């Protein structure tokens, strides 16, 4: 008996990080949650009934998981899509064609029939000058790989105002996508105050190719009909679940994802997957026998897609507390296989965190210094050390913001691995004795609040 007690007393306690990995890989809960969110609630654009249902759903799940849960108020833009259609009209040189198009988020509606003129950049449309007057500007661009998104997203965000400034009456833009089966990909546009608001829609890449070819043959006329509109701002919420730290509860490790999605699909990859992974990380950490040293805060942001109101509201409500945020992670890059943990902190940060992540070796996930962040974390101001579990994004933009962003695209095993990695990273940051050194603020962050990323 005495011997048995002695053995018990000296046996090493199970490593919490390994417990987290084991839990994430075997319980299948992240995928079960994602199924529930996508199949029973579906699209979650800010201000929609789906978004509010998701808020209540997440609040209840946090409570069931043993986290201290609450809502924090956010005023969100409330944009609604209506019926939409378009066509290339028949001309003396050829037949007409229907256009697979979808309105850009936050855009105005309208009915336009006009000649189409092609431009490849904002500079090109400005150079069109008076020749664009009364026409539909068609923004064509060569995005073919994921990094093209960052290069060409300005055309979607600022293209409509640039076109309106030279007298255009509507905009069509080639979808920002790496694949398409005639699926148009939406996303936010943003009108400048000094230009008329004109209707703007994305066309499938196939239709963009067709338009381009037809324009080589001669003048092309198109009809666009969009019935979308902006309603008054709506009341919504960020949803927060917390595991209070046992020693330093005032120090916060934030892990987040965005609860809203575009309206065209279930938002399984963007960002249902992120929501499922950070919720699972929170649940697993809450279920450990000992709470971590610091507070873990899981934040489900509202309105990342068309306004970033949730990220801004969080930063404003927690302004005093931001210096006590010891690290922040946002999961908003889909559910591809997790490849590496990236962090942006001060010097020596990698060496501090590395020994804590050995449980991720079995998943072949290492740690490196690099770009980390997330649109909702931008308003924190760039001083909080940022960490990212970077997944394989090869196919992210195949379905991004399109009707094809559905649950079947999610690999349950990769989702579970992502949840495991986030759980280990979050727990380590909340448990390690030291905190990560802070990165020196960058020039642009010193000058002004970071520009919201049009995502
Ligand atoms: Zn997203």
GROMACS .gro file of C-alpha atoms and ligand atoms in nm:
model
  456
    1UNK     CA    1   0.000   0.000   0.000
    2UNK     CA    2   0.277   0.239   0.102
    3UNK     CA    3   0.472   0.144  -0.208
    4UNK     CA    4   0.169   0.211  -0.429
    5UNK     CA    5   0.128   0.554  -0.273
    6UNK     CA    6   0.495   0.630  -0.322
    7UNK     CA    7   0.473   0.531  -0.687
    8UNK     CA    8   0.167   0.750  -0.733
    9UNK     CA    9   0.337   1.043  -0.566
   10UNK     CA   10   0.648   1.026  -0.782
   11UNK     CA   11   0.485   0.938  -1.116
   12UNK     CA   12   0.505   1.235  -1.353
   13UNK     CA   13   0.171   1.403  -1.399
   14UNK     CA   14   0.039   1.384  -1.753
   15UNK     CA   15   0.169   1.667  -1.971
   16UNK     CA   16  -0.128   1.904  -2.025
   17UNK     CA   17  -0.011   1.986  -2.378
   18UNK     CA   18  -0.022   1.618  -2.472
   19UNK     CA   19  -0.365   1.588  -2.312
   20UNK     CA   20  -0.486   1.876  -2.529
   21UNK     CA   21  -0.348   1.718  -2.848
   22UNK     CA   22  -0.497   1.380  -2.759
   23UNK     CA   23  -0.835   1.535  -2.686
   24UNK     CA   24  -0.848   1.738  -3.006
   25UNK     CA   25  -0.745   1.444  -3.224
   26UNK     CA   26  -0.985   1.191  -3.076
   27UNK     CA   27  -1.306   1.365  -2.970
   28UNK     CA   28  -1.415   1.496  -3.313
   29UNK     CA   29  -1.588   1.785  -3.144
   30UNK     CA   30  -1.453   2.067  -3.358
   31UNK     CA   31  -1.606   1.908  -3.666
   32UNK     CA   32  -1.932   1.824  -3.488
   33UNK     CA   33  -1.960   2.189  -3.385
   34UNK     CA   34  -1.883   2.311  -3.734
   35UNK     CA   35  -2.149   2.076  -3.877
   36UNK     CA   36  -2.402   2.217  -3.635
   37UNK     CA   37  -2.310   2.579  -3.708
   38UNK     CA   38  -2.312   2.540  -4.085
   39UNK     CA   39  -2.605   2.302  -4.130
   40UNK     CA   40  -2.848   2.435  -3.869
   41UNK     CA   41  -2.762   2.808  -3.878
   42UNK     CA   42  -2.593   2.855  -4.215
   43UNK     CA   43  -2.496   3.197  -4.355
   44UNK     CA   44  -2.418   3.460  -4.091
   45UNK     CA   45  -2.379   3.800  -4.252
   46UNK     CA   46  -2.383   4.084  -3.995
   47UNK     CA   47  -2.733   4.201  -3.911
   48UNK     CA   48  -2.897   3.885  -4.048
   49UNK     CA   49  -3.108   3.641  -3.846
   50UNK     CA   50  -2.832   3.384  -3.907
   51UNK     CA   51  -2.572   3.604  -3.740
   52UNK     CA   52  -2.794   3.651  -3.433
   53UNK     CA   53  -2.871   3.279  -3.416
   54UNK     CA   54  -2.496   3.213  -3.425
   55UNK     CA   55  -2.440   3.457  -3.138
   56UNK     CA   56  -2.693   3.276  -2.917
   57UNK     CA   57  -2.561   2.937  -3.025
   58UNK     CA   58  -2.201   3.025  -2.940
   59UNK     CA   59  -2.297   3.175  -2.604
   60UNK     CA   60  -2.474   2.851  -2.510
   61UNK     CA   61  -2.184   2.633  -2.625
   62UNK     CA   62  -1.933   2.832  -2.420
   63UNK     CA   63  -2.156   2.785  -2.116
   64UNK     CA   64  -2.187   2.411  -2.181
   65UNK     CA   65  -1.809   2.390  -2.213
   66UNK     CA   66  -1.756   2.541  -1.870
   67UNK     CA   67  -1.626   2.881  -1.985
   68UNK     CA   68  -1.747   3.207  -1.833
   69UNK     CA   69  -1.949   3.339  -2.128
   70UNK     CA   70  -2.079   3.682  -2.214
   71UNK     CA   71  -2.186   3.903  -2.504
   72UNK     CA   72  -2.031   4.243  -2.575
   73UNK     CA   73  -2.239   4.486  -2.785
   74UNK     CA   74  -2.137   4.576  -3.142
   75UNK     CA   75  -2.324   4.802  -3.387
   76UNK     CA   76  -2.289   4.644  -3.728
   77UNK     CA   77  -2.358   4.747  -4.087
   78UNK     CA   78  -2.666   4.570  -4.218
   79UNK     CA   79  -2.638   4.503  -4.587
   80UNK     CA   80  -2.884   4.276  -4.767
   81UNK     CA   81  -2.857   4.112  -5.105
   82UNK     CA   82  -3.162   4.090  -5.331
   83UNK     CA   83  -3.226   3.922  -5.665
   84UNK     CA   84  -2.937   3.981  -5.903
   85UNK     CA   85  -2.876   3.904  -6.267
   86UNK     CA   86  -2.675   4.012  -6.564
   87UNK     CA   87  -2.611   3.932  -6.927
   88UNK     CA   88  -2.393   4.014  -7.220
   89UNK     CA   89  -2.631   4.143  -7.486
   90UNK     CA   90  -2.632   3.997  -7.837
   91UNK     CA   91  -2.445   4.208  -8.089
   92UNK     CA   92  -2.391   4.203  -8.464
   93UNK     CA   93  -2.074   3.999  -8.400
   94UNK     CA   94  -2.221   3.734  -8.169
   95UNK     CA   95  -2.490   3.589  -7.945
   96UNK     CA   96  -2.578   3.702  -7.594
   97UNK     CA   97  -2.456   3.524  -7.278
   98UNK     CA   98  -2.587   3.515  -6.922
   99UNK     CA   99  -2.339   3.643  -6.663
  100UNK     CA  100  -2.270   3.450  -6.342
  101UNK     CA  101  -2.237   3.749  -6.112
  102UNK     CA  102  -2.293   3.852  -5.751
  103UNK     CA  103  -2.307   4.197  -5.595
  104UNK     CA  104  -2.011   4.318  -5.390
  105UNK     CA  105  -2.089   4.352  -5.021
  106UNK     CA  106  -2.192   4.698  -4.895
  107UNK     CA  107  -2.266   4.795  -5.257
  108UNK     CA  108  -2.571   4.978  -5.390
  109UNK     CA  109  -2.830   4.823  -5.617
  110UNK     CA  110  -2.940   4.941  -5.958
  111UNK     CA  111  -3.024   4.851  -6.316
  112UNK     CA  112  -2.766   4.938  -6.577
  113UNK     CA  113  -2.735   4.862  -6.947
  114UNK     CA  114  -2.419   5.002  -7.100
  115UNK     CA  115  -2.108   4.936  -7.301
  116UNK     CA  116  -1.824   4.757  -7.123
  117UNK     CA  117  -1.471   4.892  -7.100
  118UNK     CA  118  -1.184   4.687  -6.958
  119UNK     CA  119  -0.921   4.808  -6.708
  120UNK     CA  120  -0.649   4.612  -6.528
  121UNK     CA  121  -0.564   4.848  -6.246
  122UNK     CA  122  -0.682   5.156  -6.060
  123UNK     CA  123  -0.427   5.361  -6.253
  124UNK     CA  124  -0.565   5.229  -6.582
  125UNK     CA  125  -0.921   5.328  -6.496
  126UNK     CA  126  -0.808   5.676  -6.398
  127UNK     CA  127  -0.627   5.699  -6.733
  128UNK     CA  128  -0.948   5.607  -6.919
  129UNK     CA  129  -1.079   5.949  -6.827
  130UNK     CA  130  -1.379   6.063  -7.028
  131UNK     CA  131  -1.380   5.745  -7.238
  132UNK     CA  132  -1.528   5.560  -6.938
  133UNK     CA  133  -1.823   5.800  -6.907
  134UNK     CA  134  -2.158   5.618  -6.910
  135UNK     CA  135  -1.988   5.278  -6.930
  136UNK     CA  136  -1.948   4.965  -6.720
  137UNK     CA  137  -1.586   4.932  -6.611
  138UNK     CA  138  -1.472   4.569  -6.611
  139UNK     CA  139  -1.173   4.512  -6.384
  140UNK     CA  140  -0.974   4.219  -6.514
  141UNK     CA  141  -0.664   4.100  -6.326
  142UNK     CA  142  -0.436   3.799  -6.337
  143UNK     CA  143  -0.494   3.653  -5.986
  144UNK     CA  144  -0.411   3.283  -6.008
  145UNK     CA  145  -0.241   3.205  -5.677
  146UNK     CA  146  -0.338   3.281  -5.315
  147UNK     CA  147  -0.088   3.567  -5.287
  148UNK     CA  148  -0.270   3.741  -5.571
  149UNK     CA  149  -0.550   3.825  -5.329
  150UNK     CA  150  -0.341   4.081  -5.146
  151UNK     CA  151  -0.220   4.224  -5.476
  152UNK     CA  152  -0.561   4.272  -5.636
  153UNK     CA  153  -0.808   4.318  -5.349
  154UNK     CA  154  -0.779   4.695  -5.393
  155UNK     CA  155  -0.966   4.662  -5.722
  156UNK     CA  156  -1.266   4.523  -5.533
  157UNK     CA  157  -1.241   4.766  -5.244
  158UNK     CA  158  -1.162   5.088  -5.431
  159UNK     CA  159  -1.242   5.003  -5.795
  160UNK     CA  160  -1.606   5.118  -5.792
  161UNK     CA  161  -1.520   5.466  -5.664
  162UNK     CA  162  -1.224   5.492  -5.902
  163UNK     CA  163  -1.457   5.405  -6.190
  164UNK     CA  164  -1.732   5.639  -6.072
  165UNK     CA  165  -1.480   5.924  -6.057
  166UNK     CA  166  -1.430   5.901  -6.434
  167UNK     CA  167  -1.805   5.880  -6.499
  168UNK     CA  168  -1.862   5.502  -6.515
  169UNK     CA  169  -2.212   5.383  -6.421
  170UNK     CA  170  -2.130   5.034  -6.289
  171UNK     CA  171  -1.842   4.795  -6.223
  172UNK     CA  172  -1.783   4.430  -6.295
  173UNK     CA  173  -1.476   4.267  -6.145
  174UNK     CA  174  -1.319   3.929  -6.215
  175UNK     CA  175  -1.369   3.726  -5.896
  176UNK     CA  176  -1.068   3.723  -5.663
  177UNK     CA  177  -1.035   3.347  -5.682
  178UNK     CA  178  -0.793   3.067  -5.758
  179UNK     CA  179  -1.059   2.834  -5.895
  180UNK     CA  180  -1.413   2.855  -6.021
  181UNK     CA  181  -1.693   2.646  -6.158
  182UNK     CA  182  -1.867   2.964  -6.269
  183UNK     CA  183  -1.902   3.065  -5.906
  184UNK     CA  184  -1.871   3.439  -5.850
  185UNK     CA  185  -1.684   3.538  -5.530
  186UNK     CA  186  -1.818   3.836  -5.336
  187UNK     CA  187  -1.641   4.053  -5.077
  188UNK     CA  188  -1.659   4.400  -4.938
  189UNK     CA  189  -1.635   4.712  -5.145
  190UNK     CA  190  -1.598   5.057  -4.996
  191UNK     CA  191  -1.722   5.381  -5.153
  192UNK     CA  192  -1.524   5.701  -5.118
  193UNK     CA  193  -1.717   6.012  -5.013
  194UNK     CA  194  -1.608   6.210  -5.322
  195UNK     CA  195  -1.752   5.976  -5.585
  196UNK     CA  196  -2.107   5.865  -5.674
  197UNK     CA  197  -2.201   5.519  -5.546
  198UNK     CA  198  -2.241   5.290  -5.845
  199UNK     CA  199  -2.351   4.924  -5.859
  200UNK     CA  200  -2.065   4.672  -5.850
  201UNK     CA  201  -2.057   4.297  -5.895
  202UNK     CA  202  -1.805   4.016  -5.922
  203UNK     CA  203  -1.827   3.784  -6.222
  204UNK     CA  204  -1.702   3.426  -6.232
  205UNK     CA  205  -1.353   3.388  -6.374
  206UNK     CA  206  -1.502   3.201  -6.674
  207UNK     CA  207  -1.730   3.495  -6.750
  208UNK     CA  208  -1.438   3.734  -6.706
  209UNK     CA  209  -1.243   3.535  -6.965
  210UNK     CA  210  -1.544   3.545  -7.197
  211UNK     CA  211  -1.584   3.921  -7.156
  212UNK     CA  212  -1.215   3.968  -7.225
  213UNK     CA  213  -1.233   3.759  -7.544
  214UNK     CA  214  -1.547   3.932  -7.668
  215UNK     CA  215  -1.391   4.272  -7.610
  216UNK     CA  216  -1.109   4.169  -7.847
  217UNK     CA  217  -1.374   4.123  -8.118
  218UNK     CA  218  -1.550   4.453  -8.077
  219UNK     CA  219  -1.780   4.658  -7.856
  220UNK     CA  220  -1.968   4.466  -7.586
  221UNK     CA  221  -2.284   4.576  -7.411
  222UNK     CA  222  -2.401   4.428  -7.082
  223UNK     CA  223  -2.701   4.454  -6.854
  224UNK     CA  224  -2.664   4.436  -6.477
  225UNK     CA  225  -2.950   4.426  -6.231
  226UNK     CA  226  -2.873   4.426  -5.857
  227UNK     CA  227  -3.133   4.463  -5.586
  228UNK     CA  228  -2.901   4.489  -5.284
  229UNK     CA  229  -2.920   4.768  -5.027
  230UNK     CA  230  -2.777   4.899  -4.699
  231UNK     CA  231  -3.023   4.916  -4.407
  232UNK     CA  232  -2.970   5.111  -4.084
  233UNK     CA  233  -2.697   4.968  -3.857
  234UNK     CA  234  -2.808   4.672  -3.646
  235UNK     CA  235  -2.734   4.564  -3.289
  236UNK     CA  236  -2.515   4.260  -3.260
  237UNK     CA  237  -2.245   4.115  -3.036
  238UNK     CA  238  -1.900   3.972  -3.000
  239UNK     CA  239  -1.924   3.645  -2.808
  240UNK     CA  240  -1.664   3.584  -2.539
  241UNK     CA  241  -1.578   3.275  -2.340
  242UNK     CA  242  -1.314   3.282  -2.066
  243UNK     CA  243  -1.108   3.044  -1.858
  244UNK     CA  244  -0.994   3.258  -1.566
  245UNK     CA  245  -0.624   3.232  -1.485
  246UNK     CA  246  -0.529   3.076  -1.152
  247UNK     CA  247  -0.237   3.308  -1.071
  248UNK     CA  248  -0.247   3.609  -1.299
  249UNK     CA  249  -0.610   3.639  -1.405
  250UNK     CA  250  -0.554   3.998  -1.516
  251UNK     CA  251  -0.315   3.884  -1.791
  252UNK     CA  252  -0.496   3.772  -2.104
  253UNK     CA  253  -0.417   3.534  -2.389
  254UNK     CA  254  -0.668   3.605  -2.663
  255UNK     CA  255  -0.764   3.347  -2.925
  256UNK     CA  256  -1.026   3.453  -3.175
  257UNK     CA  257  -1.208   3.388  -3.500
  258UNK     CA  258  -1.497   3.565  -3.671
  259UNK     CA  259  -1.849   3.442  -3.628
  260UNK     CA  260  -1.997   3.629  -3.924
  261UNK     CA  261  -1.971   3.497  -4.279
  262UNK     CA  262  -2.076   3.605  -4.625
  263UNK     CA  263  -2.434   3.537  -4.721
  264UNK     CA  264  -2.378   3.316  -5.026
  265UNK     CA  265  -2.293   2.998  -4.836
  266UNK     CA  266  -2.251   2.835  -4.498
  267UNK     CA  267  -1.916   3.002  -4.434
  268UNK     CA  268  -1.764   2.667  -4.341
  269UNK     CA  269  -1.406   2.760  -4.422
  270UNK     CA  270  -1.442   3.137  -4.369
  271UNK     CA  271  -1.465   3.139  -4.081
  272UNK     CA  272  -1.672   2.856  -3.937
  273UNK     CA  273  -1.353   2.651  -3.923
  274UNK     CA  274  -1.175   2.915  -3.717
  275UNK     CA  275  -1.474   2.941  -3.482
  276UNK     CA  276  -1.482   2.563  -3.436
  277UNK     CA  277  -1.107   2.544  -3.371
  278UNK     CA  278  -1.083   2.821  -3.112
  279UNK     CA  279  -1.399   2.699  -2.935
  280UNK     CA  280  -1.250   2.350  -2.918
  281UNK     CA  281  -0.922   2.490  -2.785
  282UNK     CA  282  -1.117   2.678  -2.518
  283UNK     CA  283  -1.319   2.371  -2.424
  284UNK     CA  284  -1.012   2.150  -2.396
  285UNK     CA  285  -0.822   2.402  -2.183
  286UNK     CA  286  -1.126   2.455  -1.958
  287UNK     CA  287  -1.144   2.079  -1.901
  288UNK     CA  288  -0.781   2.041  -1.783
  289UNK     CA  289  -0.752   1.952  -1.414
  290UNK     CA  290  -0.562   2.274  -1.346
  291UNK     CA  291  -0.650   2.613  -1.493
  292UNK     CA  292  -0.360   2.790  -1.668
  293UNK     CA  293  -0.169   3.065  -1.489
  294UNK     CA  294  -0.323   3.343  -1.700
  295UNK     CA  295  -0.670   3.403  -1.839
  296UNK     CA  296  -0.756   3.246  -2.171
  297UNK     CA  297  -1.012   3.453  -2.359
  298UNK     CA  298  -1.185   3.312  -2.665
  299UNK     CA  299  -1.336   3.594  -2.872
  300UNK     CA  300  -1.578   3.533  -3.158
  301UNK     CA  301  -1.578   3.861  -3.347
  302UNK     CA  302  -1.880   3.991  -3.536
  303UNK     CA  303  -1.862   4.173  -3.870
  304UNK     CA  304  -1.509   4.093  -3.985
  305UNK     CA  305  -1.631   4.058  -4.342
  306UNK     CA  306  -1.794   4.392  -4.414
  307UNK     CA  307  -1.690   4.645  -4.155
  308UNK     CA  308  -1.464   4.506  -3.882
  309UNK     CA  309  -1.704   4.653  -3.625
  310UNK     CA  310  -1.641   4.364  -3.384
  311UNK     CA  311  -1.263   4.404  -3.385
  312UNK     CA  312  -1.294   4.779  -3.337
  313UNK     CA  313  -1.555   4.744  -3.060
  314UNK     CA  314  -1.336   4.491  -2.878
  315UNK     CA  315  -1.031   4.717  -2.892
  316UNK     CA  316  -1.236   5.016  -2.775
  317UNK     CA  317  -1.406   4.830  -2.488
  318UNK     CA  318  -1.075   4.680  -2.366
  319UNK     CA  319  -0.846   4.974  -2.432
  320UNK     CA  320  -0.724   4.989  -2.070
  321UNK     CA  321  -0.658   4.619  -2.071
  322UNK     CA  322  -0.465   4.595  -2.398
  323UNK     CA  323  -0.124   4.630  -2.226
  324UNK     CA  324  -0.214   4.318  -2.026
  325UNK     CA  325  -0.291   4.116  -2.339
  326UNK     CA  326   0.021   3.899  -2.344
  327UNK     CA  327  -0.051   3.743  -2.684
  328UNK     CA  328  -0.327   3.721  -2.944
  329UNK     CA  329  -0.408   3.468  -3.215
  330UNK     CA  330  -0.679   3.478  -3.479
  331UNK     CA  331  -0.782   3.169  -3.675
  332UNK     CA  332  -0.910   3.302  -4.007
  333UNK     CA  333  -0.713   3.120  -4.274
  334UNK     CA  334  -0.933   2.816  -4.325
  335UNK     CA  335  -0.892   2.455  -4.226
  336UNK     CA  336  -0.605   2.340  -4.445
  337UNK     CA  337  -0.342   2.118  -4.283
  338UNK     CA  338  -0.164   2.321  -4.013
  339UNK     CA  339   0.199   2.368  -4.123
  340UNK     CA  340   0.374   2.592  -3.875
  341UNK     CA  341   0.320   2.829  -3.583
  342UNK     CA  342   0.429   3.181  -3.674
  343UNK     CA  343   0.483   3.459  -3.431
  344UNK     CA  344   0.552   3.827  -3.436
  345UNK     CA  345   0.695   3.932  -3.102
  346UNK     CA  346   1.005   4.101  -2.969
  347UNK     CA  347   1.350   3.945  -2.981
  348UNK     CA  348   1.387   3.614  -2.803
  349UNK     CA  349   1.019   3.527  -2.829
  350UNK     CA  350   1.070   3.216  -3.039
  351UNK     CA  351   1.330   3.076  -2.799
  352UNK     CA  352   1.092   3.129  -2.506
  353UNK     CA  353   0.793   2.957  -2.663
  354UNK     CA  354   0.969   2.677  -2.849
  355UNK     CA  355   1.022   2.432  -2.561
  356UNK     CA  356   0.653   2.456  -2.476
  357UNK     CA  357   0.541   2.333  -2.817
  358UNK     CA  358   0.711   1.993  -2.817
  359UNK     CA  359   0.369   1.823  -2.812
  360UNK     CA  360   0.320   1.953  -3.166
  361UNK     CA  361   0.622   1.763  -3.298
  362UNK     CA  362   0.404   1.456  -3.356
  363UNK     CA  363   0.193   1.675  -3.588
  364UNK     CA  364   0.510   1.804  -3.760
  365UNK     CA  365   0.422   2.160  -3.664
  366UNK     CA  366   0.723   2.381  -3.587
  367UNK     CA  367   0.761   2.741  -3.476
  368UNK     CA  368   0.908   3.031  -3.671
  369UNK     CA  369   0.921   3.406  -3.661
  370UNK     CA  370   0.714   3.574  -3.929
  371UNK     CA  371   0.400   3.760  -4.017
  372UNK     CA  372   0.113   3.687  -3.784
  373UNK     CA  373  -0.210   3.864  -3.716
  374UNK     CA  374  -0.568   3.878  -3.825
  375UNK     CA  375  -0.806   4.149  -3.940
  376UNK     CA  376  -0.987   4.161  -3.605
  377UNK     CA  377  -0.658   4.200  -3.416
  378UNK     CA  378  -0.549   4.504  -3.619
  379UNK     CA  379  -0.738   4.748  -3.394
  380UNK     CA  380  -0.534   4.625  -3.092
  381UNK     CA  381  -0.263   4.851  -3.228
  382UNK     CA  382   0.029   4.625  -3.313
  383UNK     CA  383   0.198   4.604  -2.970
  384UNK     CA  384   0.044   4.277  -2.856
  385UNK     CA  385   0.260   3.978  -2.958
  386UNK     CA  386   0.076   3.799  -3.237
  387UNK     CA  387   0.074   3.427  -3.302
  388UNK     CA  388  -0.072   3.235  -3.592
  389UNK     CA  389  -0.122   2.868  -3.665
  390UNK     CA  390  -0.053   2.883  -4.036
  391UNK     CA  391  -0.242   2.628  -4.244
  392UNK     CA  392  -0.189   2.515  -4.601
  393UNK     CA  393  -0.377   2.781  -4.798
  394UNK     CA  394  -0.336   2.635  -5.147
  395UNK     CA  395  -0.711   2.595  -5.197
  396UNK     CA  396  -0.836   2.869  -4.965
  397UNK     CA  397  -0.930   3.108  -5.245
  398UNK     CA  398  -1.093   2.836  -5.456
  399UNK     CA  399  -1.408   2.875  -5.246
  400UNK     CA  400  -1.350   3.198  -5.050
  401UNK     CA  401  -1.661   3.425  -5.032
  402UNK     CA  402  -1.848   3.207  -5.281
  403UNK     CA  403  -2.149   2.975  -5.273
  404UNK     CA  404  -1.901   2.687  -5.261
  405UNK     CA  405  -1.780   2.761  -4.906
  406UNK     CA  406  -1.962   2.458  -4.766
  407UNK     CA  407  -1.891   2.194  -4.503
  408UNK     CA  408  -1.786   1.924  -4.752
  409UNK     CA  409  -1.466   2.124  -4.821
  410UNK     CA  410  -1.347   2.077  -4.462
  411UNK     CA  411  -1.121   1.784  -4.380
  412UNK     CA  412  -1.212   1.675  -4.024
  413UNK     CA  413  -0.858   1.555  -3.951
  414UNK     CA  414  -0.698   1.885  -4.052
  415UNK     CA  415  -0.958   2.072  -3.849
  416UNK     CA  416  -0.877   1.858  -3.543
  417UNK     CA  417  -0.503   1.915  -3.592
  418UNK     CA  418  -0.562   2.288  -3.619
  419UNK     CA  419  -0.763   2.283  -3.296
  420UNK     CA  420  -0.485   2.083  -3.129
  421UNK     CA  421  -0.220   2.331  -3.238
  422UNK     CA  422  -0.422   2.633  -3.126
  423UNK     CA  423  -0.496   2.467  -2.790
  424UNK     CA  424  -0.129   2.391  -2.723
  425UNK     CA  425  -0.013   2.738  -2.829
  426UNK     CA  426  -0.282   2.912  -2.624
  427UNK     CA  427  -0.225   2.697  -2.316
  428UNK     CA  428   0.153   2.745  -2.337
  429UNK     CA  429   0.122   3.122  -2.362
  430UNK     CA  430  -0.116   3.121  -2.066
  431UNK     CA  431   0.101   2.887  -1.856
  432UNK     CA  432   0.467   2.971  -1.922
  433UNK     CA  433   0.625   3.170  -1.638
  434UNK     CA  434   0.745   3.453  -1.863
  435UNK     CA  435   0.549   3.653  -2.117
  436UNK     CA  436   0.661   3.709  -2.475
  437UNK     CA  437   0.866   4.023  -2.537
  438UNK     CA  438   0.666   4.288  -2.721
  439UNK     CA  439   0.750   4.375  -3.080
  440UNK     CA  440   0.855   4.735  -3.141
  441UNK     CA  441   0.565   4.911  -3.312
  442UNK     CA  442   0.605   4.958  -3.685
  443UNK     CA  443   0.619   5.300  -3.842
  444UNK     CA  444   0.267   5.295  -3.981
  445UNK     CA  445   0.128   5.164  -3.653
  446UNK     CA  446   0.293   5.447  -3.466
  447UNK     CA  447   0.140   5.701  -3.697
  448UNK     CA  448  -0.220   5.584  -3.699
  449UNK     CA  449  -0.455   5.306  -3.611
  450UNK     CA  450  -0.402   5.025  -3.860
  451UNK     CA  451  -0.608   5.041  -4.175
  452UNK     CA  452  -0.879   4.776  -4.161
  453UNK     CA  453  -0.800   4.488  -4.392
  454UNK     CA  454  -1.065   4.441  -4.656
  455UNK     CA  455  -1.100   4.069  -4.622
  456LIG    ZN1  456  -1.249   3.543  -4.280
   0.00000   0.00000   0.00000
